mmCIF file of the C-alpha atoms, coordinates in Angstrom:
data_MODEL
# 
_entry.id   MODEL 
# 
loop_
_atom_site.group_PDB 
_atom_site.id 
_atom_site.type_symbol 
_atom_site.label_atom_id 
_atom_site.label_alt_id 
_atom_site.label_comp_id 
_atom_site.label_asym_id 
_atom_site.label_entity_id 
_atom_site.label_seq_id 
_atom_site.pdbx_PDB_ins_code 
_atom_site.Cartn_x 
_atom_site.Cartn_y 
_atom_site.Cartn_z 
_atom_site.occupancy 
_atom_site.B_iso_or_equiv 
_atom_site.pdbx_formal_charge 
_atom_site.auth_seq_id 
_atom_site.auth_comp_id 
_atom_site.auth_asym_id 
_atom_site.auth_atom_id 
_atom_site.pdbx_PDB_model_num 
ATOM 1  C CA . ARG A 1 1  ? -7.354  15.719 19.830 1.00 0.00 ? 1  ARG A CA 1 
ATOM 2  C CA . GLU A 1 2  ? -4.681  13.108 19.162 1.00 0.00 ? 2  GLU A CA 1 
ATOM 3  C CA . THR A 1 3  ? -5.731  11.169 22.268 1.00 0.00 ? 3  THR A CA 1 
ATOM 4  C CA . LEU A 1 4  ? -9.378  11.095 21.137 1.00 0.00 ? 4  LEU A CA 1 
ATOM 5  C CA . SER A 1 5  ? -8.421  9.891  17.655 1.00 0.00 ? 5  SER A CA 1 
ATOM 6  C CA . LYS A 1 6  ? -6.204  7.197  19.131 1.00 0.00 ? 6  LYS A CA 1 
ATOM 7  C CA . GLU A 1 7  ? -8.917  5.974  21.498 1.00 0.00 ? 7  GLU A CA 1 
ATOM 8  C CA . ILE A 1 8  ? -11.470 5.873  18.649 1.00 0.00 ? 8  ILE A CA 1 
ATOM 9  C CA . THR A 1 9  ? -9.083  3.825  16.501 1.00 0.00 ? 9  THR A CA 1 
ATOM 10 C CA . GLU A 1 10 ? -8.289  1.440  19.354 1.00 0.00 ? 10 GLU A CA 1 
ATOM 11 C CA . LEU A 1 11 ? -11.974 0.900  20.142 1.00 0.00 ? 11 LEU A CA 1 
ATOM 12 C CA . LEU A 1 12 ? -12.797 0.302  16.470 1.00 0.00 ? 12 LEU A CA 1 
ATOM 13 C CA . ASP A 1 13 ? -9.995  -2.272 16.300 1.00 0.00 ? 13 ASP A CA 1 
ATOM 14 C CA . VAL A 1 14 ? -11.225 -4.251 19.325 1.00 0.00 ? 14 VAL A CA 1 
ATOM 15 C CA . CYS A 1 15 ? -14.951 -3.907 18.648 1.00 0.00 ? 15 CYS A CA 1 
ATOM 16 C CA . PRO A 1 16 ? -16.445 -7.289 17.687 1.00 0.00 ? 16 PRO A CA 1 
ATOM 17 C CA . PHE A 1 17 ? -18.248 -6.282 14.497 1.00 0.00 ? 17 PHE A CA 1 
ATOM 18 C CA . ILE A 1 18 ? -20.117 -9.183 12.911 1.00 0.00 ? 18 ILE A CA 1 
ATOM 19 C CA . SER A 1 19 ? -18.681 -8.349 9.476  1.00 0.00 ? 19 SER A CA 1 
ATOM 20 C CA . SER A 1 20 ? -16.353 -5.948 7.741  1.00 0.00 ? 20 SER A CA 1 
ATOM 21 C CA . GLN A 1 21 ? -19.443 -4.436 6.079  1.00 0.00 ? 21 GLN A CA 1 
ATOM 22 C CA . GLN A 1 22 ? -20.938 -3.671 9.489  1.00 0.00 ? 22 GLN A CA 1 
ATOM 23 C CA . ARG A 1 23 ? -17.731 -1.878 10.491 1.00 0.00 ? 23 ARG A CA 1 
ATOM 24 C CA . THR A 1 24 ? -17.743 0.073  7.222  1.00 0.00 ? 24 THR A CA 1 
ATOM 25 C CA . ASP A 1 25 ? -21.390 1.040  7.775  1.00 0.00 ? 25 ASP A CA 1 
ATOM 26 C CA . PHE A 1 26 ? -20.656 2.140  11.340 1.00 0.00 ? 26 PHE A CA 1 
ATOM 27 C CA . GLU A 1 27 ? -17.657 4.230  10.279 1.00 0.00 ? 27 GLU A CA 1 
ATOM 28 C CA . PHE A 1 28 ? -19.826 5.898  7.617  1.00 0.00 ? 28 PHE A CA 1 
ATOM 29 C CA . MET A 1 29 ? -22.591 6.467  10.174 1.00 0.00 ? 29 MET A CA 1 
ATOM 30 C CA . ILE A 1 30 ? -20.260 8.353  12.539 1.00 0.00 ? 30 ILE A CA 1 
ATOM 31 C CA . SER A 1 31 ? -18.538 10.383 9.826  1.00 0.00 ? 31 SER A CA 1 
ATOM 32 C CA . PRO A 1 32 ? -19.598 14.022 9.391  1.00 0.00 ? 32 PRO A CA 1 
ATOM 33 C CA . VAL A 1 33 ? -22.395 14.825 6.938  1.00 0.00 ? 33 VAL A CA 1 
ATOM 34 C CA . GLU A 1 34 ? -20.741 16.768 4.130  1.00 0.00 ? 34 GLU A CA 1 
ATOM 35 C CA . GLY A 1 35 ? -21.456 20.490 4.224  1.00 0.00 ? 35 GLY A CA 1 
ATOM 36 C CA . LEU A 1 36 ? -23.551 20.325 7.400  1.00 0.00 ? 36 LEU A CA 1 
ATOM 37 C CA . GLU A 1 37 ? -22.865 23.356 9.573  1.00 0.00 ? 37 GLU A CA 1 
ATOM 38 C CA . SER A 1 38 ? -23.994 23.868 13.140 1.00 0.00 ? 38 SER A CA 1 
ATOM 39 C CA . GLY A 1 39 ? -26.721 26.477 13.468 1.00 0.00 ? 39 GLY A CA 1 
ATOM 40 C CA . ARG A 1 40 ? -27.720 26.345 9.791  1.00 0.00 ? 40 ARG A CA 1 
ATOM 41 C CA . ARG A 1 41 ? -30.740 24.580 8.371  1.00 0.00 ? 41 ARG A CA 1 
ATOM 42 C CA . PRO A 1 42 ? -29.713 21.384 6.568  1.00 0.00 ? 42 PRO A CA 1 
ATOM 43 C CA . THR A 1 43 ? -30.483 20.995 2.872  1.00 0.00 ? 43 THR A CA 1 
ATOM 44 C CA . GLU A 1 44 ? -32.919 18.344 1.642  1.00 0.00 ? 44 GLU A CA 1 
ATOM 45 C CA . SER A 1 45 ? -30.027 16.066 0.645  1.00 0.00 ? 45 SER A CA 1 
ATOM 46 C CA . GLN A 1 46 ? -28.422 16.509 4.079  1.00 0.00 ? 46 GLN A CA 1 
ATOM 47 C CA . ILE A 1 47 ? -31.729 15.664 5.767  1.00 0.00 ? 47 ILE A CA 1 
ATOM 48 C CA . SER A 1 48 ? -31.966 12.554 3.599  1.00 0.00 ? 48 SER A CA 1 
ATOM 49 C CA . GLU A 1 49 ? -28.392 11.635 4.537  1.00 0.00 ? 49 GLU A CA 1 
ATOM 50 C CA . ILE A 1 50 ? -29.137 12.086 8.253  1.00 0.00 ? 50 ILE A CA 1 
ATOM 51 C CA . GLN A 1 51 ? -32.236 9.880  7.962  1.00 0.00 ? 51 GLN A CA 1 
ATOM 52 C CA . LYS A 1 52 ? -30.199 7.214  6.160  1.00 0.00 ? 52 LYS A CA 1 
ATOM 53 C CA . ARG A 1 53 ? -27.605 7.270  8.934  1.00 0.00 ? 53 ARG A CA 1 
ATOM 54 C CA . ARG A 1 54 ? -30.297 7.011  11.624 1.00 0.00 ? 54 ARG A CA 1 
ATOM 55 C CA . ALA A 1 55 ? -31.770 3.952  9.903  1.00 0.00 ? 55 ALA A CA 1 
ATOM 56 C CA . MET A 1 56 ? -28.282 2.465  9.623  1.00 0.00 ? 56 MET A CA 1 
ATOM 57 C CA . LYS A 1 57 ? -27.684 3.043  13.343 1.00 0.00 ? 57 LYS A CA 1 
ATOM 58 C CA . LYS A 1 58 ? -30.988 1.402  14.212 1.00 0.00 ? 58 LYS A CA 1 
ATOM 59 C CA . ARG A 1 59 ? -30.093 -1.644 12.089 1.00 0.00 ? 59 ARG A CA 1 
ATOM 60 C CA . ILE A 1 60 ? -26.583 -1.947 13.550 1.00 0.00 ? 60 ILE A CA 1 
ATOM 61 C CA . TRP A 1 61 ? -27.881 -1.574 17.120 1.00 0.00 ? 61 TRP A CA 1 
ATOM 62 C CA . SER A 1 62 ? -30.407 -4.363 16.468 1.00 0.00 ? 62 SER A CA 1 
ATOM 63 C CA . GLU A 1 63 ? -27.633 -6.694 15.282 1.00 0.00 ? 63 GLU A CA 1 
ATOM 64 C CA . VAL A 1 64 ? -25.045 -6.312 18.049 1.00 0.00 ? 64 VAL A CA 1 
ATOM 65 C CA . SER A 1 65 ? -24.807 -7.460 21.656 1.00 0.00 ? 65 SER A CA 1 
ATOM 66 C CA . ASP A 1 66 ? -25.238 -5.112 24.612 1.00 0.00 ? 66 ASP A CA 1 
ATOM 67 C CA . ASP A 1 67 ? -21.474 -5.237 25.265 1.00 0.00 ? 67 ASP A CA 1 
ATOM 68 C CA . THR A 1 68 ? -20.770 -4.191 21.676 1.00 0.00 ? 68 THR A CA 1 
ATOM 69 C CA . LYS A 1 69 ? -23.349 -1.397 21.956 1.00 0.00 ? 69 LYS A CA 1 
ATOM 70 C CA . GLN A 1 70 ? -21.403 0.032  24.894 1.00 0.00 ? 70 GLN A CA 1 
ATOM 71 C CA . ILE A 1 71 ? -18.241 0.153  22.782 1.00 0.00 ? 71 ILE A CA 1 
ATOM 72 C CA . LEU A 1 72 ? -20.094 1.699  19.843 1.00 0.00 ? 72 LEU A CA 1 
ATOM 73 C CA . GLU A 1 73 ? -21.775 4.298  22.052 1.00 0.00 ? 73 GLU A CA 1 
ATOM 74 C CA . ARG A 1 74 ? -18.379 5.258  23.485 1.00 0.00 ? 74 ARG A CA 1 
ATOM 75 C CA . ILE A 1 75 ? -17.023 5.679  19.941 1.00 0.00 ? 75 ILE A CA 1 
ATOM 76 C CA . VAL A 1 76 ? -20.023 7.880  19.029 1.00 0.00 ? 76 VAL A CA 1 
ATOM 77 C CA . ILE A 1 77 ? -19.412 10.106 22.071 1.00 0.00 ? 77 ILE A CA 1 
ATOM 78 C CA . LEU A 1 78 ? -15.681 10.391 21.343 1.00 0.00 ? 78 LEU A CA 1 
ATOM 79 C CA . THR A 1 79 ? -16.387 11.200 17.684 1.00 0.00 ? 79 THR A CA 1 
ATOM 80 C CA . LYS A 1 80 ? -18.777 13.999 18.706 1.00 0.00 ? 80 LYS A CA 1 
ATOM 81 C CA . ASP A 1 81 ? -16.196 15.350 21.167 1.00 0.00 ? 81 ASP A CA 1 
ATOM 82 C CA . LEU A 1 82 ? -13.539 15.267 18.448 1.00 0.00 ? 82 LEU A CA 1 
ATOM 83 C CA . SER A 1 83 ? -15.767 17.093 15.958 1.00 0.00 ? 83 SER A CA 1 
ATOM 84 C CA . LYS A 1 84 ? -16.338 19.878 18.509 1.00 0.00 ? 84 LYS A CA 1 
ATOM 85 C CA . LEU A 1 85 ? -12.570 20.418 18.682 1.00 0.00 ? 85 LEU A CA 1 
ATOM 86 C CA . ASN A 1 86 ? -12.239 20.821 14.910 1.00 0.00 ? 86 ASN A CA 1 
# 
């Protein structure tokens, strides 16, 4: 768990975001949706939140280079792995 968190932090620090706002948006995008539980139907507000995050991801992916996408995709995978451990 500690190793995953460390790798996520290191990748975020070296990732060439085009602005601090883009980094903030990405960190929000990969954060857990509040109250969302696996195996349970999401509420309307959770569905809205998920849709907002998907749109944010699409926008960020359209703004960054392919090399940056690889870093971001690795962070997404590590974040999912970390959430499974919690």
